[in-house]
DNA sequence: ATATCTATGTGTCATAATGACACAATAATA
DNA sequence: TATTATTGTGTCATTATGACACATAGATAT
């Protein structure tokens, strides 16, 4: 009975009109969050099967590419004005096997007319987002998924299609940018301690850093402001709370930390 | 008369079958060359109108995205095994106005059935290539263009659609990568002098560099080999000829020149 | 109360990288 | 043979980096 209701519903209330979408094109978002000294990625569990997937969606014909990514991010996390950056277009032929499409149509009891839509070859544009974990109140699954949850990047579940590779590449991009551009404004709360910032770097780089040299370097970049407050309640000496200087941070984002020439 | 022949021809011998191409998707290549101490870009002059365009093409349904870019590059330059890198997906709605499509169909006297193909909204994936100018014997125009020529990046003609912006972004990407990764292997001849290498850097950065510090830094990267030969025939002291060390160069490409951490 | 433990804040030193510059060597030309 | 312009190499002060030591302050144990 339940299945019947679902079936009827599914055939009628598709959350998008394929005729209004750019054919063969999708966007996928690798949404990174930082929690308990661990880098997490937001994933969706598909309704059927035991696979997880990146939050993604199609691009409306009258919608800019970036806008589509922003929409997906907003629909899943409720967040707006987030650091979101395109990092790669994935266009291997093998990445959209017909078998996958057929399963989708069957399992969702979609109108057979939609089969051709899902059987298309898809190119996907990868975006990565850096969000503040605690600000994502209740991640929302989409039409094709039942749950939405954070996973540590070092312990990902089985992923749909080439989504594992997409995450790898996003991580690689973040790691590279970390070396030359500031990071943290979108991953950390407004006020944070130097050890917390260092933990973020160590997690992303997967490498221990010297506490004292790290602080010296970060301060030399001139993007941090000492708030004058301290994080109380810890088991030890109360560390200084810092905040990012928005102007200098933006400037460092544009120009990079230090030109070699 | 000529028009008639052309018309008939055009309707029959389209160089691609739209049904075999990924809809609404193209690749565009920003092909950089270095000649007479100037950075050049390879452009195509459209058959009608006074506009120029980047070499580009459509993506066959059974063709990987990267492969399509390689094909375009090969068709225009005859070159293979070239440094070619995807750098951005351009997906603004306004970038493919219908007026442009209509003009294309009309001017090429294409079969009206093709009008819908060209009226689609297109997303294009931008690639940039670094090629050795002298190795491009005779650049070949494509089906929609009459000539193919190099232009200095500081003196570009009027360009189709958003191709100006695409070049800007490619240039920006190259400039950024220049700071952290080796460059030159694909832009310079096999053997080159230090002043020639410096000229490449100065052109790309649009900035004068100190001769002595430049040499010290380049040598410190350990990607250059002294061939032991000299460039003879110049008006002055014969400069040493260098070549790139393929192994170290590749490694530097992967890892970047110098990790900050 | 006092000692202890541990994370945090700050400083020092040797080494390496960088920026600014000077002088010697050499090939063509006058 | 002198001149000129370009290339090759070196020096020095300044700055950045890596490795490390010690002082400080909250919480807990005695």
Coordinates of C-alpha atoms (C1' of nucleotides) in Angstrom, one line a residue:
Chain A
X1 CA 0.0 0.0 0.0
X2 CA 2.7 2.4 1.0
X3 CA 4.5 1.5 -2.2
X4 CA 1.4 2.3 -4.2
X5 CA 1.0 5.7 -2.7
X6 CA 4.7 6.4 -3.2
X7 CA 4.5 5.3 -6.7
X8 CA 1.6 7.5 -7.6
X9 CA 3.2 10.4 -5.9
X10 CA 6.5 9.9 -7.5
X11 CA 5.0 9.9 -11.0
X12 CA 3.3 13.2 -10.4
X13 CA 5.5 15.3 -8.2
X14 CA 8.9 15.1 -9.7
X15 CA 10.8 18.0 -8.1
X16 CA 11.9 19.2 -11.4
X17 CA 10.7 19.4 -15.0
X18 CA 13.3 17.8 -17.3
X19 CA 12.2 20.0 -20.1
X20 CA 13.3 23.0 -18.1
X21 CA 16.7 21.6 -17.3
X22 CA 20.0 21.7 -19.2
X23 CA 20.2 18.2 -20.7
X24 CA 23.1 16.0 -19.6
X25 CA 24.4 18.5 -17.1
X26 CA 24.4 18.4 -13.3
X27 CA 26.2 20.1 -10.5
X28 CA 27.6 18.2 -7.5
X29 CA 28.7 19.8 -4.2
X30 CA 31.3 18.6 -1.9
X31 CA 30.3 20.3 1.3
X32 CA 33.1 20.3 3.8
X33 CA 32.5 20.9 7.5
X34 CA 34.9 20.8 10.4
X35 CA 33.8 19.1 13.7
X36 CA 35.6 17.6 16.6
X37 CA 39.0 18.0 14.9
X38 CA 37.8 16.1 11.9
X39 CA 37.0 17.0 8.3
X40 CA 33.5 15.9 7.3
X41 CA 31.6 15.7 4.1
X42 CA 27.8 16.0 3.8
X43 CA 26.3 13.0 1.9
X44 CA 22.8 11.7 1.0
X45 CA 21.7 8.2 1.3
X46 CA 19.8 7.1 -1.7
X47 CA 16.2 5.8 -1.1
X48 CA 17.0 2.4 -2.5
X49 CA 20.2 0.5 -2.5
X50 CA 22.9 1.0 0.0
X51 CA 24.7 3.8 -1.8
X52 CA 25.4 7.4 -0.8
X53 CA 25.8 10.3 -3.0
X54 CA 27.0 13.9 -3.1
X55 CA 24.3 16.6 -2.9
X56 CA 23.7 17.6 -6.5
X57 CA 21.1 18.7 -8.9
X58 CA 20.3 19.8 -12.4
X59 CA 20.7 23.2 -13.9
X60 CA 17.5 25.0 -15.0
X61 CA 17.7 26.4 -18.5
X62 CA 17.4 30.0 -17.2
X63 CA 19.7 29.4 -14.3
X64 CA 23.4 30.3 -14.2
X65 CA 25.7 27.4 -13.4
X66 CA 26.9 28.9 -10.1
X67 CA 23.4 29.7 -9.1
X68 CA 22.4 26.0 -9.5
X69 CA 25.2 25.1 -7.1
X70 CA 24.2 27.7 -4.6
X71 CA 20.6 26.4 -4.8
X72 CA 21.7 22.9 -4.1
X73 CA 23.8 24.0 -1.2
X74 CA 20.9 26.0 0.2
X75 CA 18.3 23.2 -0.3
X76 CA 20.5 20.8 1.7
X77 CA 22.0 23.0 4.4
X78 CA 19.7 26.0 4.6
X79 CA 22.8 28.1 4.4
X80 CA 23.3 31.1 2.2
X81 CA 26.4 33.2 1.4
X82 CA 28.8 30.4 1.8
X83 CA 32.2 30.0 0.3
X84 CA 31.4 27.9 -2.8
X85 CA 33.9 27.3 -5.5
X86 CA 33.8 25.5 -8.8
X87 CA 36.8 23.2 -9.1
X88 CA 36.4 20.7 -11.9
X89 CA 34.1 19.4 -14.7
X90 CA 33.8 15.6 -14.7
X91 CA 33.2 14.3 -18.2
X92 CA 34.3 10.8 -18.6
X93 CA 31.9 8.7 -20.7
X94 CA 31.9 5.8 -18.2
X95 CA 30.7 8.0 -15.4
X96 CA 27.0 7.7 -16.3
X97 CA 26.3 4.1 -17.0
X98 CA 22.8 3.3 -18.4
X99 CA 22.4 0.6 -15.7
X100 CA 22.4 3.3 -13.1
X101 CA 19.7 5.3 -14.9
X102 CA 17.5 2.3 -15.3
X103 CA 17.7 1.5 -11.6
X104 CA 16.8 5.0 -10.7
X105 CA 13.7 5.0 -12.9
X106 CA 12.6 1.6 -11.7
X107 CA 13.2 2.1 -8.0
X108 CA 11.5 5.5 -8.0
X109 CA 8.7 4.2 -10.1
X110 CA 9.2 7.2 -12.3
X111 CA 7.2 7.7 -15.5
X112 CA 8.9 5.7 -18.2
X113 CA 9.0 8.8 -20.3
X114 CA 11.6 10.0 -17.9
X115 CA 13.9 7.1 -18.5
X116 CA 15.5 8.8 -21.5
X117 CA 16.3 11.8 -19.3
X118 CA 18.2 9.6 -16.8
X119 CA 19.8 7.5 -19.5
X120 CA 21.5 10.5 -21.0
X121 CA 25.2 10.9 -20.6
X122 CA 25.8 13.4 -17.8
X123 CA 28.7 15.8 -17.3
X124 CA 28.8 17.1 -13.8
X125 CA 30.4 20.3 -12.6
X126 CA 32.0 19.9 -9.2
X127 CA 31.8 22.6 -6.6
X128 CA 33.2 22.5 -3.1
X129 CA 31.8 24.4 -0.2
X130 CA 33.3 25.2 3.2
X131 CA 30.7 25.5 5.9
X132 CA 30.6 25.9 9.6
X133 CA 29.5 22.5 10.8
X134 CA 27.4 23.8 13.7
X135 CA 25.4 26.2 11.6
X136 CA 24.0 23.3 9.6
X137 CA 21.0 22.7 11.8
X138 CA 19.3 19.8 10.0
X139 CA 20.6 18.7 6.7
X140 CA 17.7 17.9 4.3
X141 CA 17.7 14.9 2.0
X142 CA 16.4 15.5 -1.5
X143 CA 13.8 13.7 -3.6
X144 CA 16.0 10.7 -4.4
X145 CA 17.4 10.2 -0.9
X146 CA 16.2 9.3 2.6
X147 CA 18.8 10.8 4.9
X148 CA 21.5 13.4 4.9
X149 CA 24.5 13.0 7.1
X150 CA 28.0 14.0 7.7
X151 CA 30.9 11.6 7.2
X152 CA 34.5 11.9 8.0
X153 CA 36.6 12.1 4.8
X154 CA 38.7 9.3 6.1
X155 CA 35.7 7.1 6.6
X156 CA 33.3 7.5 3.6
X157 CA 30.6 4.9 2.8
X158 CA 30.2 3.3 -0.5
X159 CA 29.4 6.1 -3.0
X160 CA 27.4 6.3 -6.2
X161 CA 29.1 6.6 -9.6
X162 CA 32.4 8.5 -9.5
X163 CA 31.5 10.5 -6.4
X164 CA 34.4 9.1 -4.5
X165 CA 36.8 10.5 -7.1
X166 CA 35.0 13.8 -7.0
X167 CA 35.6 14.1 -3.3
X168 CA 39.2 13.2 -3.7
X169 CA 39.7 15.9 -6.2
X170 CA 37.9 18.5 -4.1
X171 CA 40.1 17.6 -1.2
X172 CA 43.2 17.9 -3.4
X173 CA 42.1 21.3 -4.5
X174 CA 41.4 22.5 -0.9
X175 CA 44.8 21.2 0.2
X176 CA 46.5 23.1 -2.6
X177 CA 44.7 26.3 -2.0
X178 CA 45.4 26.0 1.7
X179 CA 49.1 26.6 1.0
X180 CA 48.7 29.9 -0.8
X181 CA 45.3 31.3 0.3
X182 CA 43.7 31.8 3.7
X183 CA 41.2 29.3 4.8
X184 CA 39.0 29.0 7.9
X185 CA 36.6 31.9 7.7
X186 CA 33.9 29.6 6.5
X187 CA 34.8 26.5 8.4
X188 CA 35.3 27.9 11.9
X189 CA 32.9 29.8 14.1
X190 CA 33.3 33.6 14.3
X191 CA 35.7 33.4 17.2
X192 CA 38.2 30.6 17.5
X193 CA 41.5 29.9 19.2
X194 CA 44.9 29.4 17.6
X195 CA 45.0 25.7 18.5
X196 CA 41.6 25.3 16.8
X197 CA 42.8 26.9 13.7
X198 CA 45.9 24.8 13.8
X199 CA 43.8 21.7 14.1
X200 CA 41.9 22.6 11.0
X201 CA 45.2 22.9 9.1
X202 CA 46.6 19.7 10.5
X203 CA 43.4 17.9 9.5
X204 CA 43.4 19.2 6.0
X205 CA 47.1 18.6 5.5
X206 CA 47.0 15.4 7.4
X207 CA 50.2 16.4 9.1
X208 CA 51.4 17.7 12.5
X209 CA 52.6 21.2 12.6
X210 CA 54.8 23.0 15.2
X211 CA 52.6 25.0 17.4
X212 CA 54.9 28.0 17.8
X213 CA 55.9 28.3 14.1
X214 CA 52.3 27.9 13.1
X215 CA 51.2 30.8 15.2
X216 CA 54.1 33.0 14.0
X217 CA 53.2 32.3 10.4
X218 CA 49.5 32.8 10.8
X219 CA 49.9 36.1 12.6
X220 CA 52.4 37.3 9.9
X221 CA 49.6 37.0 7.3
X222 CA 47.8 39.7 9.1
X223 CA 44.3 38.2 8.6
X224 CA 43.7 37.6 12.3
X225 CA 42.4 39.9 15.0
X226 CA 42.9 39.3 18.7
X227 CA 39.4 39.7 20.1
X228 CA 40.8 40.2 23.7
X229 CA 38.5 37.5 24.9
X230 CA 39.5 34.0 26.0
X231 CA 37.9 30.6 25.6
X232 CA 36.9 29.8 29.2
X233 CA 35.9 26.4 30.6
X234 CA 38.7 24.4 29.1
X235 CA 40.8 22.1 31.3
X236 CA 43.8 24.3 31.0
X237 CA 45.1 27.8 30.4
X238 CA 42.4 29.8 28.7
X239 CA 43.5 30.4 25.1
X240 CA 43.1 33.7 23.2
X241 CA 40.1 34.0 20.9
X242 CA 40.8 35.3 17.4
X243 CA 38.6 36.4 14.6
X244 CA 39.3 37.0 11.0
X245 CA 39.8 40.5 9.6
X246 CA 37.2 40.5 6.8
X247 CA 39.0 43.0 4.7
X248 CA 42.5 41.5 4.9
X249 CA 41.1 38.1 4.6
X250 CA 39.3 38.9 1.3
X251 CA 42.4 40.6 0.0
X252 CA 44.5 37.5 0.8
X253 CA 41.9 35.3 -0.9
X254 CA 42.3 37.4 -4.1
X255 CA 46.0 37.8 -4.1
X256 CA 47.3 34.8 -2.3
X257 CA 49.4 35.0 0.8
X258 CA 52.8 35.7 -0.6
X259 CA 53.9 36.1 -4.2
X260 CA 57.1 34.3 -4.9
X261 CA 57.9 37.2 -7.2
Chain B
X1 CA 27.3 31.1 -57.6
X2 CA 29.9 30.4 -55.1
X3 CA 27.3 31.0 -52.5
X4 CA 25.1 28.3 -54.1
X5 CA 27.8 25.7 -54.0
X6 CA 28.7 26.6 -50.5
X7 CA 25.1 26.4 -49.5
X8 CA 24.5 23.0 -50.9
X9 CA 27.7 21.8 -49.5
X10 CA 27.0 23.2 -46.1
X11 CA 23.7 21.5 -45.8
X12 CA 25.1 18.2 -46.6
X13 CA 28.6 18.1 -45.1
X14 CA 28.2 19.4 -41.6
X15 CA 31.4 18.4 -39.9
X16 CA 29.5 16.8 -37.0
X17 CA 26.2 15.1 -36.4
X18 CA 24.3 16.9 -33.7
X19 CA 22.6 13.7 -32.7
X20 CA 26.0 12.3 -31.8
X21 CA 27.0 15.3 -29.7
X22 CA 26.4 16.1 -26.1
X23 CA 23.6 18.7 -26.2
X24 CA 24.4 22.2 -24.9
X25 CA 28.0 21.4 -24.2
X26 CA 31.2 22.6 -25.9
X27 CA 34.9 22.9 -25.2
X28 CA 37.0 25.9 -25.9
X29 CA 40.7 26.0 -26.0
X30 CA 42.9 28.9 -25.1
X31 CA 46.0 28.0 -27.0
X32 CA 49.0 30.0 -25.8
X33 CA 52.2 30.4 -27.7
X34 CA 55.3 32.4 -27.0
X35 CA 57.0 34.2 -29.9
X36 CA 59.3 37.2 -30.1
X37 CA 59.0 37.8 -26.4
X38 CA 55.3 38.0 -26.7
X39 CA 52.5 35.8 -25.5
X40 CA 50.1 34.9 -28.3
X41 CA 46.7 33.2 -28.5
X42 CA 45.5 31.2 -31.4
X43 CA 42.1 32.5 -32.8
X44 CA 39.8 31.7 -35.6
X45 CA 38.1 34.3 -37.8
X46 CA 34.5 33.5 -38.4
X47 CA 33.4 33.2 -42.0
X48 CA 30.9 36.0 -41.8
X49 CA 31.0 39.0 -39.6
X50 CA 34.1 40.6 -38.3
X51 CA 34.4 38.4 -35.2
X52 CA 37.1 36.1 -34.0
X53 CA 36.6 33.1 -31.8
X54 CA 38.5 30.6 -29.7
X55 CA 39.1 27.2 -31.2
X56 CA 36.3 25.0 -29.9
X57 CA 34.1 22.2 -30.6
X58 CA 31.4 19.9 -29.4
X59 CA 31.7 16.7 -27.4
X60 CA 30.7 13.5 -29.0
X61 CA 28.5 11.3 -26.9
X62 CA 31.1 8.6 -26.7
X63 CA 34.0 10.9 -26.2
X64 CA 35.5 11.9 -22.9
X65 CA 35.6 15.6 -22.2
X66 CA 39.4 15.8 -22.1
X67 CA 39.5 13.9 -25.3
X68 CA 37.3 16.4 -27.1
X69 CA 39.7 19.2 -26.1
X70 CA 42.6 17.2 -27.3
X71 CA 40.8 16.6 -30.6
X72 CA 40.1 20.3 -31.1
X73 CA 43.7 21.2 -30.3
X74 CA 45.0 18.6 -32.7
X75 CA 42.6 19.7 -35.5
X76 CA 43.8 23.3 -35.3
X77 CA 47.4 22.9 -34.6
X78 CA 48.3 19.4 -35.7
X79 CA 50.0 18.9 -32.4
X80 CA 49.7 16.0 -30.1
X81 CA 50.9 15.4 -26.5
X82 CA 50.5 18.9 -25.5
X83 CA 50.1 20.4 -22.1
X84 CA 46.4 20.9 -21.9
X85 CA 44.5 21.7 -18.8
X86 CA 40.9 22.2 -17.9
X87 CA 40.5 25.4 -16.0
X88 CA 36.9 26.5 -15.8
X89 CA 33.3 25.8 -16.8
X90 CA 31.5 28.8 -18.2
X91 CA 27.8 28.5 -17.6
X92 CA 26.2 32.0 -17.5
X93 CA 22.8 32.0 -19.1
X94 CA 23.5 35.1 -21.1
X95 CA 26.6 33.6 -22.7
X96 CA 24.6 31.9 -25.5
X97 CA 22.1 34.4 -26.9
X98 CA 19.7 33.1 -29.5
X99 CA 20.5 35.9 -31.8
X100 CA 24.0 34.5 -32.2
X101 CA 22.6 31.0 -33.1
X102 CA 20.2 32.5 -35.6
X103 CA 23.0 34.3 -37.3
X104 CA 25.1 31.2 -37.5
X105 CA 22.4 29.2 -39.1
X106 CA 21.5 31.9 -41.6
X107 CA 25.0 32.8 -42.6
X108 CA 26.1 29.2 -43.0
X109 CA 22.9 28.4 -44.8
X110 CA 22.5 25.5 -42.5
X111 CA 19.6 23.1 -42.6
X112 CA 16.8 24.8 -40.6
X113 CA 16.5 21.6 -38.6
X114 CA 19.9 22.5 -37.1
X115 CA 18.6 25.9 -35.8
X116 CA 17.4 24.3 -32.7
X117 CA 20.8 22.8 -32.0
X118 CA 22.4 26.2 -32.2
X119 CA 19.7 27.8 -30.3
X120 CA 20.3 25.7 -27.3
X121 CA 21.9 27.1 -24.2
X122 CA 25.5 26.2 -24.2
X123 CA 27.9 25.6 -21.3
X124 CA 31.5 25.5 -22.3
X125 CA 34.4 23.9 -20.6
X126 CA 37.5 26.0 -20.9
X127 CA 40.9 24.4 -21.5
X128 CA 44.2 26.1 -21.9
X129 CA 47.1 24.8 -23.8
X130 CA 50.8 25.8 -23.8
X131 CA 52.4 25.1 -27.1
X132 CA 55.7 25.8 -28.8
X133 CA 54.9 28.5 -31.3
X134 CA 57.3 27.4 -34.0
X135 CA 56.0 23.9 -33.9
X136 CA 52.6 25.0 -35.1
X137 CA 53.3 24.9 -38.9
X138 CA 50.0 25.9 -40.3
X139 CA 47.1 26.5 -38.0
X140 CA 43.9 25.2 -39.6
X141 CA 40.5 27.1 -39.6
X142 CA 37.5 25.0 -38.9
X143 CA 34.1 24.7 -40.6
X144 CA 32.8 28.0 -39.3
X145 CA 35.9 30.0 -39.9
X146 CA 38.1 31.3 -42.7
X147 CA 41.4 31.9 -41.1
X148 CA 43.4 30.9 -38.0
X149 CA 46.0 33.2 -36.6
X150 CA 48.0 34.2 -33.6
X151 CA 47.2 37.3 -31.7
X152 CA 49.2 38.9 -28.9
X153 CA 47.2 38.7 -25.6
X154 CA 47.6 42.5 -25.3
X155 CA 46.1 43.1 -28.7
X156 CA 43.1 40.9 -29.2
X157 CA 40.5 41.5 -31.9
X158 CA 36.8 41.7 -31.2
X159 CA 35.8 38.3 -29.9
X160 CA 32.6 36.3 -30.1
X161 CA 30.4 35.8 -27.1
X162 CA 32.3 35.7 -23.9
X163 CA 35.5 34.5 -25.4
X164 CA 37.4 37.6 -24.2
X165 CA 36.5 36.7 -20.6
X166 CA 37.5 33.1 -21.2
X167 CA 40.9 34.2 -22.3
X168 CA 41.2 36.5 -19.3
X169 CA 40.5 33.7 -16.9
X170 CA 42.9 31.4 -18.7
X171 CA 45.6 34.0 -18.4
X172 CA 44.8 34.5 -14.7
X173 CA 45.1 30.7 -14.1
X174 CA 48.4 30.5 -15.9
X175 CA 49.8 33.5 -13.9
X176 CA 48.7 31.8 -10.7
X177 CA 50.2 28.4 -11.6
X178 CA 53.4 30.1 -12.7
X179 CA 54.1 31.0 -9.1
X180 CA 54.0 27.5 -7.7
X181 CA 54.6 25.2 -10.6
X182 CA 57.2 25.0 -13.4
X183 CA 56.2 26.4 -16.7
X184 CA 58.0 26.6 -20.0
X185 CA 58.5 23.0 -21.1
X186 CA 55.7 23.3 -23.5
X187 CA 56.2 26.9 -24.5
X188 CA 59.9 27.0 -25.3
X189 CA 61.9 25.0 -27.7
X190 CA 63.9 22.0 -26.4
X191 CA 66.9 24.1 -25.7
X192 CA 66.7 27.6 -24.5
X193 CA 68.7 30.3 -22.7
X194 CA 68.2 31.7 -19.3
X195 CA 67.3 35.1 -20.7
X196 CA 64.7 33.5 -22.9
X197 CA 63.1 31.7 -20.0
X198 CA 63.2 34.9 -18.1
X199 CA 61.5 36.7 -20.9
X200 CA 58.7 34.1 -20.8
X201 CA 58.2 34.8 -17.1
X202 CA 58.3 38.5 -17.5
X203 CA 55.7 38.4 -20.3
X204 CA 53.3 36.2 -18.3
X205 CA 53.7 38.2 -15.2
X206 CA 53.9 41.5 -17.0
X207 CA 56.7 42.5 -14.8
X208 CA 60.5 43.0 -14.9
X209 CA 62.6 40.6 -12.9
X210 CA 66.1 40.8 -11.7
X211 CA 68.3 38.8 -14.0
X212 CA 70.6 37.4 -11.3
X213 CA 68.0 36.5 -8.7
X214 CA 65.9 34.9 -11.4
X215 CA 68.7 32.6 -12.4
X216 CA 69.4 31.7 -8.8
X217 CA 65.8 30.8 -8.2
X218 CA 65.3 28.9 -11.4
X219 CA 68.4 26.8 -10.8
X220 CA 67.4 26.1 -7.2
X221 CA 64.3 24.4 -8.5
X222 CA 66.5 21.7 -10.0
X223 CA 64.4 21.3 -13.2
X224 CA 67.1 22.7 -15.6
X225 CA 69.9 20.9 -17.2
X226 CA 72.9 22.7 -18.6
X227 CA 73.4 21.2 -22.0
X228 CA 76.9 22.5 -22.3
X229 CA 76.1 24.1 -25.6
X230 CA 75.8 27.9 -26.3
X231 CA 73.4 29.9 -28.4
X232 CA 75.9 31.2 -31.1
X233 CA 75.3 34.0 -33.6
X234 CA 73.9 36.6 -31.2
X235 CA 75.4 40.0 -31.1
X236 CA 77.0 39.4 -27.7
X237 CA 78.3 36.9 -25.3
X238 CA 77.0 33.5 -26.2
X239 CA 74.5 32.4 -23.5
X240 CA 74.4 28.9 -22.1
X241 CA 71.7 26.6 -23.5
X242 CA 69.5 24.8 -20.9
X243 CA 67.0 22.1 -21.3
X244 CA 64.3 20.8 -18.8
X245 CA 65.0 17.7 -16.8
X246 CA 61.9 15.7 -17.7
X247 CA 61.7 13.7 -14.5
X248 CA 62.2 16.6 -12.1
X249 CA 60.0 18.8 -14.2
X250 CA 57.1 16.3 -14.0
X251 CA 57.6 15.9 -10.3
X252 CA 57.6 19.7 -9.7
X253 CA 54.4 19.9 -11.8
X254 CA 52.7 17.4 -9.4
X255 CA 54.1 18.7 -6.1
X256 CA 54.5 22.4 -6.7
X257 CA 57.8 24.1 -6.3
X258 CA 57.9 24.6 -2.6
X259 CA 55.5 23.7 0.1
X260 CA 55.0 26.4 2.6
X261 CA 54.4 23.6 5.2
Chain C
dA1 C1' 46.5 25.3 50.7
dT2 C1' 49.8 23.3 47.8
dA3 C1' 51.7 20.5 44.2
dT4 C1' 51.1 18.6 39.8
dC5 C1' 49.7 18.2 35.1
dT6 C1' 49.1 19.9 30.8
dA7 C1' 47.9 23.0 27.2
dT8 C1' 48.9 27.7 26.0
dG9 C1' 51.8 32.1 25.3
dT10 C1' 56.2 33.9 24.1
dG11 C1' 61.2 34.0 22.8
dT12 C1' 65.8 32.5 20.9
dC13 C1' 69.0 30.8 17.6
dA14 C1' 71.0 28.7 13.5
dT15 C1' 70.0 28.1 8.8
dA16 C1' 67.9 29.1 4.4
dA17 C1' 65.6 32.2 1.1
dT18 C1' 65.2 36.7 -0.8
dG19 C1' 66.1 41.4 -2.6
dA20 C1' 69.4 44.7 -4.0
dC21 C1' 73.5 45.3 -6.1
dA22 C1' 78.8 45.0 -8.4
dC23 C1' 82.1 43.2 -11.2
dA24 C1' 84.2 40.1 -14.5
dA25 C1' 83.8 37.6 -19.1
dT26 C1' 82.8 37.5 -24.0
dA27 C1' 81.1 38.2 -28.7
dA28 C1' 80.2 41.5 -32.3
dT29 C1' 81.2 46.0 -34.1
dA30 C1' 83.6 50.4 -34.6
Chain D
dT1 C1' 92.3 47.3 -30.4
dA2 C1' 88.8 49.8 -28.0
dT3 C1' 83.8 50.0 -27.3
dT4 C1' 79.4 48.3 -26.3
dA5 C1' 75.9 45.3 -24.9
dT6 C1' 74.8 41.2 -22.9
dT7 C1' 75.7 37.2 -20.1
dG8 C1' 77.9 34.7 -16.0
dT9 C1' 78.9 34.8 -11.2
dG10 C1' 79.4 36.6 -6.4
dT11 C1' 78.4 39.5 -2.1
dC12 C1' 75.8 41.3 1.7
dA13 C1' 71.9 42.8 4.5
dT14 C1' 67.3 41.5 5.5
dT15 C1' 63.7 38.3 6.1
dA16 C1' 61.6 33.8 6.5
dT17 C1' 61.9 29.3 8.3
dG18 C1' 62.7 25.2 11.3
dA19 C1' 64.0 23.4 15.7
dC20 C1' 63.7 24.1 20.3
dA21 C1' 63.1 26.1 25.8
dC22 C1' 60.9 28.3 29.2
dA23 C1' 57.3 30.8 31.5
dT24 C1' 52.1 31.0 32.5
dA25 C1' 47.7 29.7 34.0
dG26 C1' 43.6 26.8 34.6
dA27 C1' 42.0 22.4 36.6
dT28 C1' 42.8 18.5 39.4
dA29 C1' 44.9 15.6 43.0
dT30 C1' 47.0 15.5 47.5

